[in-house]
PDB file of C-alpha atoms in Angstrom:
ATOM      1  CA  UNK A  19      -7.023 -29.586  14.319  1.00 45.00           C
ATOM      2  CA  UNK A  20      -5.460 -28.746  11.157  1.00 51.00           C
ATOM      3  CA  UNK A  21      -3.013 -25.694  10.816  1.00 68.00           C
ATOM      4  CA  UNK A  22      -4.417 -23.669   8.023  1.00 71.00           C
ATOM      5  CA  UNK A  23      -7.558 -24.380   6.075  1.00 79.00           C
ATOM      6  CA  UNK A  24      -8.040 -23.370   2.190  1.00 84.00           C
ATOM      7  CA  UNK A  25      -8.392 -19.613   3.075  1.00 84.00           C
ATOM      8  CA  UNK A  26      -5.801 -19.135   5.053  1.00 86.00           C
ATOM      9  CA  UNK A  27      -3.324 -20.667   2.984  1.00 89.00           C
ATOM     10  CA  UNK A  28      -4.142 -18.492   0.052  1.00 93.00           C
ATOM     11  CA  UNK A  29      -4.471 -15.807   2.114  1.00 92.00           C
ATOM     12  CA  UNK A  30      -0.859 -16.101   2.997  1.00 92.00           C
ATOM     13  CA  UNK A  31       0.535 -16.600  -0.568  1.00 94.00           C
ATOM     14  CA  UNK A  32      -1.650 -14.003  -1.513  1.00 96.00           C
ATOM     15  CA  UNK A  33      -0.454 -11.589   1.082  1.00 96.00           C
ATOM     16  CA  UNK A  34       3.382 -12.062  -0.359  1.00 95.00           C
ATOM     17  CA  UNK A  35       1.779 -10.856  -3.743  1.00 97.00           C
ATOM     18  CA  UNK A  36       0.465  -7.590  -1.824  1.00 97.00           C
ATOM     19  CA  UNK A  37       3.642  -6.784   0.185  1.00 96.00           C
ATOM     20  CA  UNK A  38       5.735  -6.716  -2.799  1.00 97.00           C
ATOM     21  CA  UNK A  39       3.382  -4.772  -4.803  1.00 97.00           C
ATOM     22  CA  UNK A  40       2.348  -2.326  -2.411  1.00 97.00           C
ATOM     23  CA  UNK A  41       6.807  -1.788  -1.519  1.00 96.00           C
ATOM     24  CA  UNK A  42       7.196  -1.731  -4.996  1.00 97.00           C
ATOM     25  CA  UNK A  43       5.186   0.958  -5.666  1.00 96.00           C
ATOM     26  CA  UNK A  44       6.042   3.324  -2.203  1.00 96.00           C
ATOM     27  CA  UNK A  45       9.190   3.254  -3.449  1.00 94.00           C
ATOM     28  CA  UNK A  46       9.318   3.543  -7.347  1.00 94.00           C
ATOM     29  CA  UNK A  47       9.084   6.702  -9.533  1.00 92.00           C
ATOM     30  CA  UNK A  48       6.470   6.359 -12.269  1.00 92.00           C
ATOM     31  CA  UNK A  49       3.104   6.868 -10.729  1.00 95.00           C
ATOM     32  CA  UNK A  50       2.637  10.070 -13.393  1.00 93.00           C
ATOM     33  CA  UNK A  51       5.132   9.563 -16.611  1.00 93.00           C
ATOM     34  CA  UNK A  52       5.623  11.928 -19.881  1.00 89.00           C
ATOM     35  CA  UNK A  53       5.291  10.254 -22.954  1.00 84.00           C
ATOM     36  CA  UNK A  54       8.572   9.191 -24.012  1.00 79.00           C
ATOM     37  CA  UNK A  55       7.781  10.323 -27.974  1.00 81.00           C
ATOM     38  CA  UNK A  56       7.519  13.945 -26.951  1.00 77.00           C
ATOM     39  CA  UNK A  57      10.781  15.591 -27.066  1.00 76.00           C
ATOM     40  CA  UNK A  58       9.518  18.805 -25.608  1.00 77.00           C
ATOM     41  CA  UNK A  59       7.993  17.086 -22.586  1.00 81.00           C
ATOM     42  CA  UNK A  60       8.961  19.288 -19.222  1.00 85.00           C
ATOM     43  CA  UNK A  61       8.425  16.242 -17.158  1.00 86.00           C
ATOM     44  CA  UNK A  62       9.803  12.810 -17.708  1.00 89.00           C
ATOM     45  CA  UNK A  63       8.394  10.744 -14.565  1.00 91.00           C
ATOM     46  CA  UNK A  64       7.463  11.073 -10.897  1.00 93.00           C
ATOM     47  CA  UNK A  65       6.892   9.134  -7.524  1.00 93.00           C
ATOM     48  CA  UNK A  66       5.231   9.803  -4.335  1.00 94.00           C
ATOM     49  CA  UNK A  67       8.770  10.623  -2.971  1.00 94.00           C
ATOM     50  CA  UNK A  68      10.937  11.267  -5.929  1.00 93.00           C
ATOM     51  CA  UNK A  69      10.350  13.674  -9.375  1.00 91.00           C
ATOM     52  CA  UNK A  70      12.519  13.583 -12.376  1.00 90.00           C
ATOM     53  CA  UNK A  71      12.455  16.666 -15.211  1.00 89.00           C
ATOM     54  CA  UNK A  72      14.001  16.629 -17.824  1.00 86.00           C
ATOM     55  CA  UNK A  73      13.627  20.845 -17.846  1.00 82.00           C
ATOM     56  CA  UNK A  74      11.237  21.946 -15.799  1.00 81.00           C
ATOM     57  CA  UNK A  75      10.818  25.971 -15.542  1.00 80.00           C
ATOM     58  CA  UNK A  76      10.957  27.575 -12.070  1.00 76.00           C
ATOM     59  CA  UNK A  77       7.325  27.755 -11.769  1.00 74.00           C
ATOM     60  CA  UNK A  78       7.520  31.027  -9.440  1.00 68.00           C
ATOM     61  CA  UNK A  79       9.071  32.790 -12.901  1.00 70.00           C
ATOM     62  CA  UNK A  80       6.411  31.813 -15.471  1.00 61.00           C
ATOM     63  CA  UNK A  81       7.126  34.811 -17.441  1.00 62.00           C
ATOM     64  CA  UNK A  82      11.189  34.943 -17.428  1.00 57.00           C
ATOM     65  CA  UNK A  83      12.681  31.712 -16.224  1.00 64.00           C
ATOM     66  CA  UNK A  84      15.951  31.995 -14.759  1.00 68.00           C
ATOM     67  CA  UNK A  85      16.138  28.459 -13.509  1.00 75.00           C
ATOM     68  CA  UNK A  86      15.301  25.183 -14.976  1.00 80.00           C
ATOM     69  CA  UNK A  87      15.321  21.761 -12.905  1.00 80.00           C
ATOM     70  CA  UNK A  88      16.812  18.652 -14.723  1.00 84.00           C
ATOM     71  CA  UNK A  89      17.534  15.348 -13.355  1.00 85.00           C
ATOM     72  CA  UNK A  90      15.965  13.449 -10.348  1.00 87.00           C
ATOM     73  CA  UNK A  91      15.563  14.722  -7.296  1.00 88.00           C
ATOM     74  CA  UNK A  92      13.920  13.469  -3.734  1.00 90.00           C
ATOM     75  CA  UNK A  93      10.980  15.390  -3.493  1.00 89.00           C
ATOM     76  CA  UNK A  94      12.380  16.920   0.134  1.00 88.00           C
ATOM     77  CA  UNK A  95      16.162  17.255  -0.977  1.00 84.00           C
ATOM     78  CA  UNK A  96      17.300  20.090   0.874  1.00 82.00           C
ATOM     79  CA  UNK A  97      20.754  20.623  -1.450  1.00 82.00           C
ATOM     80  CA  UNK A  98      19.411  21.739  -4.567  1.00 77.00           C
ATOM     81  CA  UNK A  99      19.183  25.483  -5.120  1.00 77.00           C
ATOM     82  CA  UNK A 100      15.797  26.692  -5.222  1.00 78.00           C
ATOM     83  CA  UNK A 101      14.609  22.907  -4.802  1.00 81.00           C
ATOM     84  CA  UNK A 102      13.047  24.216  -1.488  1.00 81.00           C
ATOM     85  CA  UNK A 103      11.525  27.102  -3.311  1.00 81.00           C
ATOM     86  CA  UNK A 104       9.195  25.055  -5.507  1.00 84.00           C
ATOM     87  CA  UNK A 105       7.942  22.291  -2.665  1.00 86.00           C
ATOM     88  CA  UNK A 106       4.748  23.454  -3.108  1.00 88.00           C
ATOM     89  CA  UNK A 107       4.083  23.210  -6.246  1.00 88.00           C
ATOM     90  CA  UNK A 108       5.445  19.815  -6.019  1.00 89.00           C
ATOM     91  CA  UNK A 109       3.415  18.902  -3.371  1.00 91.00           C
ATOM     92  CA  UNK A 110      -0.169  19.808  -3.688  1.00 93.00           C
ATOM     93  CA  UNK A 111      -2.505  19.322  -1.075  1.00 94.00           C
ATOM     94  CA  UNK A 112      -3.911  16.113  -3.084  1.00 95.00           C
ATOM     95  CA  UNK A 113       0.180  15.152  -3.132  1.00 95.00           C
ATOM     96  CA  UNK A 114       0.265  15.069   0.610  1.00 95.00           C
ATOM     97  CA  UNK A 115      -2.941  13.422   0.923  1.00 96.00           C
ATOM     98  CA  UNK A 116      -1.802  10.952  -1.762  1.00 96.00           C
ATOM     99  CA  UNK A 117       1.385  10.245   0.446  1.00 97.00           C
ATOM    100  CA  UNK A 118      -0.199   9.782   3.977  1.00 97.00           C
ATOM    101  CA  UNK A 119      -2.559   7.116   2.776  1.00 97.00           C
ATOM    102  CA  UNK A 120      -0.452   5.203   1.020  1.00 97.00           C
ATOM    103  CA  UNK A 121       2.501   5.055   3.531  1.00 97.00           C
ATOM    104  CA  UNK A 122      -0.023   4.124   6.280  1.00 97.00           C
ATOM    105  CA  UNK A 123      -1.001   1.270   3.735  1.00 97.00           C
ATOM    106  CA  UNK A 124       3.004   0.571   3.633  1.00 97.00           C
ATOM    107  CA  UNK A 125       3.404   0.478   7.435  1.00 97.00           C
ATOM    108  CA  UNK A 126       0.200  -1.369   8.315  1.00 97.00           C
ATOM    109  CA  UNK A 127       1.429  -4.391   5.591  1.00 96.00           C
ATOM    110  CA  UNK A 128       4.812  -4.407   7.277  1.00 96.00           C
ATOM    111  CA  UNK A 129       3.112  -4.657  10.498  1.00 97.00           C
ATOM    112  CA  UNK A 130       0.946  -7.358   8.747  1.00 95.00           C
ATOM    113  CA  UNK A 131       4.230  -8.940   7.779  1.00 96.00           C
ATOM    114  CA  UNK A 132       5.581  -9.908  11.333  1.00 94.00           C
ATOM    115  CA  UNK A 133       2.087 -10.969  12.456  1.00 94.00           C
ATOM    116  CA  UNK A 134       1.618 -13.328   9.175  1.00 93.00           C
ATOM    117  CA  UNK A 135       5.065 -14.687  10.126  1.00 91.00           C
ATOM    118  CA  UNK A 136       4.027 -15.479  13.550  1.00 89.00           C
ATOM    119  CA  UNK A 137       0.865 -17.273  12.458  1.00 88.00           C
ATOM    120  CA  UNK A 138       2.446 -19.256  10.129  1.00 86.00           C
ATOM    121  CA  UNK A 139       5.780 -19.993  11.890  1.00 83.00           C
ATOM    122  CA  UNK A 140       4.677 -20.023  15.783  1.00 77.00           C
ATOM    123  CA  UNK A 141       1.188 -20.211  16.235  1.00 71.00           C
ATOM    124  CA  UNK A 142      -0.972 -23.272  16.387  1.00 70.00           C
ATOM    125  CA  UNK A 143      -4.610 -23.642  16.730  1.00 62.00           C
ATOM    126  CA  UNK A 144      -4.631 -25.131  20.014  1.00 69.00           C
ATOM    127  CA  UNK A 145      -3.108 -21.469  21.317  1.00 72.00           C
ATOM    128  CA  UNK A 146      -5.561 -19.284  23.147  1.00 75.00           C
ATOM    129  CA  UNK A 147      -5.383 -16.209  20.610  1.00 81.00           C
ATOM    130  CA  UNK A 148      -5.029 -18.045  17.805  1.00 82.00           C
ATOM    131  CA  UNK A 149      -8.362 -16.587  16.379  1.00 86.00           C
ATOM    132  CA  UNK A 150      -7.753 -13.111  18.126  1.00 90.00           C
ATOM    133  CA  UNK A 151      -4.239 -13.226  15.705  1.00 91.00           C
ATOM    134  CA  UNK A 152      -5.597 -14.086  12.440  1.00 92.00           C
ATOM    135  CA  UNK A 153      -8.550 -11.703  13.614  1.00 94.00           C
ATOM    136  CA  UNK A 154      -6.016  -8.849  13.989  1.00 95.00           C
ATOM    137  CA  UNK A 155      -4.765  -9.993  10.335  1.00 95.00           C
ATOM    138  CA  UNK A 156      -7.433  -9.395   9.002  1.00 95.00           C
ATOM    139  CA  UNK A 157      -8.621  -5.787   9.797  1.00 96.00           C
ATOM    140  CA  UNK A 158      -5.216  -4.423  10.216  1.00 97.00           C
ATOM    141  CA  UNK A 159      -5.162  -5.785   6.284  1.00 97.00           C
ATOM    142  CA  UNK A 160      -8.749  -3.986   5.495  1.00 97.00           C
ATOM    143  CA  UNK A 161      -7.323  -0.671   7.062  1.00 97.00           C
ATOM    144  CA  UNK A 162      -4.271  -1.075   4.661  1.00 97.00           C
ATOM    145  CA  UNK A 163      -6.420  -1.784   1.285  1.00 97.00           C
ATOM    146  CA  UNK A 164      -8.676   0.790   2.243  1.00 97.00           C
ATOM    147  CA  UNK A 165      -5.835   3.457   2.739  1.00 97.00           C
ATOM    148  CA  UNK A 166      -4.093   1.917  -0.137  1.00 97.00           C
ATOM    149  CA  UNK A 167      -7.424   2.904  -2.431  1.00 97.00           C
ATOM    150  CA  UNK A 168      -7.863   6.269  -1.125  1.00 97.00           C
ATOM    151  CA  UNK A 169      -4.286   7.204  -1.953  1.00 97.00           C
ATOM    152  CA  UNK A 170      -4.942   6.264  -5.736  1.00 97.00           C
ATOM    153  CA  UNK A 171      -8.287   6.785  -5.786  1.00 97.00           C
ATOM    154  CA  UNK A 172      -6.718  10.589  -4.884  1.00 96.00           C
ATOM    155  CA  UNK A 173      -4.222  10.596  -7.365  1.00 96.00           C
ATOM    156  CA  UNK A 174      -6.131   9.035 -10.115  1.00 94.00           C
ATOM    157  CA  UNK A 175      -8.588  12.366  -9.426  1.00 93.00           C
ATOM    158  CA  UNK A 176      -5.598  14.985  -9.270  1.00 93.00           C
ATOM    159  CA  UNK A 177      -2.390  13.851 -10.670  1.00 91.00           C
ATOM    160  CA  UNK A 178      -3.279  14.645 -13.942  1.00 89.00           C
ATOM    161  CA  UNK A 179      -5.301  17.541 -14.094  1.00 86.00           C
ATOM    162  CA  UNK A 180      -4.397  20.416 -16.052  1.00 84.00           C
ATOM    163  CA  UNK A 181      -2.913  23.269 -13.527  1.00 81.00           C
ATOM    164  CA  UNK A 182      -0.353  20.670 -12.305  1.00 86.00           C
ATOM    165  CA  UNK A 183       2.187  18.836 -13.944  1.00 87.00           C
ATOM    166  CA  UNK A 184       3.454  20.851 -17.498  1.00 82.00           C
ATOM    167  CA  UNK A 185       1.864  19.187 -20.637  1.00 79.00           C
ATOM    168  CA  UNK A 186      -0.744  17.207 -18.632  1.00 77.00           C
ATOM    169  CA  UNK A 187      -2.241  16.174 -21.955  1.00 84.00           C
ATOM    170  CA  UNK A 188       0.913  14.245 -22.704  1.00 86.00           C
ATOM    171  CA  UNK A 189       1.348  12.292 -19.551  1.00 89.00           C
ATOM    172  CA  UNK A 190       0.030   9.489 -18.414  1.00 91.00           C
ATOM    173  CA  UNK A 191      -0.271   7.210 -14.680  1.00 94.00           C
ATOM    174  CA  UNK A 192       2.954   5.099 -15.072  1.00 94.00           C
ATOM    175  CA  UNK A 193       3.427   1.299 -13.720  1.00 95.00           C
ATOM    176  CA  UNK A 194       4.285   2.541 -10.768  1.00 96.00           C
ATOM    177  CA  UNK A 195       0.404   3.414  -9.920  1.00 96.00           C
ATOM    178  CA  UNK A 196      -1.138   0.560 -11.580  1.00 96.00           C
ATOM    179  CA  UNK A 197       1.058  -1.889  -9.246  1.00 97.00           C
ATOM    180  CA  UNK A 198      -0.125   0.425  -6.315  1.00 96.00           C
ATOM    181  CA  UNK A 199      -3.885  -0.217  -7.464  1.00 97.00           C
ATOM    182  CA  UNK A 200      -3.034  -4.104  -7.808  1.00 97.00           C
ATOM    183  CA  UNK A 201      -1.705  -3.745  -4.020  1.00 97.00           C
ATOM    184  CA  UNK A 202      -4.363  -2.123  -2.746  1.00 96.00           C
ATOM    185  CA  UNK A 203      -6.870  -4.145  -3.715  1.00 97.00           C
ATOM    186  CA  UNK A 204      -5.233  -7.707  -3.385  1.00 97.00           C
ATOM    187  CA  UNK A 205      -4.876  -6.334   0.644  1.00 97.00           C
ATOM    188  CA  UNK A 206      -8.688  -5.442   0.394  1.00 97.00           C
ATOM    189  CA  UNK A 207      -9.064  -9.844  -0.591  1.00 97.00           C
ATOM    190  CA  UNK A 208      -6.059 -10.778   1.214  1.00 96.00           C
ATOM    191  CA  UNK A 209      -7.983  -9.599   4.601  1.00 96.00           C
ATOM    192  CA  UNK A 210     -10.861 -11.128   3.712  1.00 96.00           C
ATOM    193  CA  UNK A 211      -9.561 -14.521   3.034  1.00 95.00           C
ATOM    194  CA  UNK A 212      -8.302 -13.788   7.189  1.00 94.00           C
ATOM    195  CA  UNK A 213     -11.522 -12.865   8.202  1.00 94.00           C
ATOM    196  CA  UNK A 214     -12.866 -15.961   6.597  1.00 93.00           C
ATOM    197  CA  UNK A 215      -9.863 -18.399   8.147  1.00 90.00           C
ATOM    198  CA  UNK A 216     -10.659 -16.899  11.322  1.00 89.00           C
ATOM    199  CA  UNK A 217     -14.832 -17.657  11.352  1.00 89.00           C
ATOM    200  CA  UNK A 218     -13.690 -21.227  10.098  1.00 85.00           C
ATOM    201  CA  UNK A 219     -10.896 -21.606  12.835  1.00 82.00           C
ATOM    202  CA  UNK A 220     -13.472 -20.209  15.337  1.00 79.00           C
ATOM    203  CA  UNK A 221     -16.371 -22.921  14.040  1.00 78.00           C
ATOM    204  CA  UNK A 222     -13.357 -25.828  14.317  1.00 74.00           C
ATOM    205  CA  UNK A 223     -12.563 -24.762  17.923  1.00 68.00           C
ATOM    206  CA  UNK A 224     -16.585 -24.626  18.846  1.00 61.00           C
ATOM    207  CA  UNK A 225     -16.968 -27.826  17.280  1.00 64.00           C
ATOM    208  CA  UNK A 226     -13.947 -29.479  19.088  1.00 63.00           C
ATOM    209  CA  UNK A 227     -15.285 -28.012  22.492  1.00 62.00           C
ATOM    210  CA  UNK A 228     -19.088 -29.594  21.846  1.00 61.00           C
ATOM    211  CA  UNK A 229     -17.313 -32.739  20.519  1.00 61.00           C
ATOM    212  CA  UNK A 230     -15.188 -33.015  23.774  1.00 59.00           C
ATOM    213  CA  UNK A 231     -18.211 -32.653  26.189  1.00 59.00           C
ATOM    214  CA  UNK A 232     -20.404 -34.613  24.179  1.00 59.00           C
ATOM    215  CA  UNK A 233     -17.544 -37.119  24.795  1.00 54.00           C
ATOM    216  CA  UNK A 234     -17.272 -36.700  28.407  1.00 56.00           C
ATOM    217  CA  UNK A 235     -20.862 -36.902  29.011  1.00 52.00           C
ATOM    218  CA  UNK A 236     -21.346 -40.534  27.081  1.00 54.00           C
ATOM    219  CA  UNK A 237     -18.568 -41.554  29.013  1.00 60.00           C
ATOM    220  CA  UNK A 238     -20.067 -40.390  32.277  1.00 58.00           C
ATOM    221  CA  UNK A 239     -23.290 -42.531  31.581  1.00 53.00           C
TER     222      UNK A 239
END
């Protein structure tokens, strides 16, 4: 039986296209930028786990500010005076939402990772779970493209509405979230391409059984 039909083996290069994109955007700041013409701008760009100002007003003193955040930051960085302070205005309920989808879309294609490795470096189609492996592929892939979606489906809804971010008008979703939209959705075709190379494994293996008994019973009569 051959190793890999047509499916699978795009499914495979297409999968290294998703890992990097979805890793690339967990961990890069520019899912929400400022426009870089506007010298005013409060905000200069932001990640799921990091925010950069370039003079952001305590929002807790809207009338008076006393203190202004400049520079990047980790959104949890527990060193910064008065960092702590403003947490939740940096992290809305649609923030946190935005960051548990998208991190379970992280973890479930590193998880993907080690299986994809084992399929292609270990596994042959003669093995018992062969199917049941490129099976697990496939949805653990469909869970990851459909967390990956509602994390920027979120954030495409909330991360630049007015009552968040300072001049919201001037801002706009950075590379950052358009490479976590690619990711999400290549994982969304990337597990279908499994689902398919595990039907047509399934159909070889059938066909290989009824071929072998066919086989036996010609040679019986």
């Amino acid at each position: 039986m051959q190793k890999r039909s047509l499916s699978g083996k795009v499914g495979v290069l297409l999968f290294g296209v998703t890992l990097i994109c979805v890793c690339v955007a967990f961990g890069t700041p520019s899912w929400l930028v400022s426009d870089a013409r506007i010298t005013g701008a409060q905000l200069n760009k932001l990640g799921l786990w990091q925010h950069c100002f370039r003079s952001l007003p305590n929002p807790q003193e809207a009338d008076a500010p006393r203190r202004f955040f400049v520079g990047c930051r980790w959104v949890y960085d527990p060193f910064t005076t008065g960092y702590s302070d403003i947490r939740d205005f940096l992290l809305p309920p649609f923030m946190i939402a935005t960051q548990f989808f998208f991190t379970l879309c992280f973890l479930l294609c590193l998880v993907s990772f080690g299986l994809i490795l084992l399929f292609v470096l270990c596994c042959d189609p003669e093995q018992q779970r062969y199917v049941q492996l490129i099976l697990l592929i496939g949805f653990l892939l469909l869970a990851s493209g459909i967390s990956g979606c509602q994390a920027v489906i979120i954030f495409a809804c909330f991360g630049n509405a007015d009552g968040w971010m300072p001049g919201h008008e001037n801002n706009f979703f950075g590379w950052s979230f358009v490479i976590g939209v690619i990711g999400s959705v290549l994982a969304l075709i990337t597990s279908l391409l499994f689902l398919v190379e595990a039907t047509v494994q399934r159909k070889k293996r059938d066909y290989l059984k009824e071929s072998q008994m066919r086989f036996q019973l010609e040679s019986r009569a």
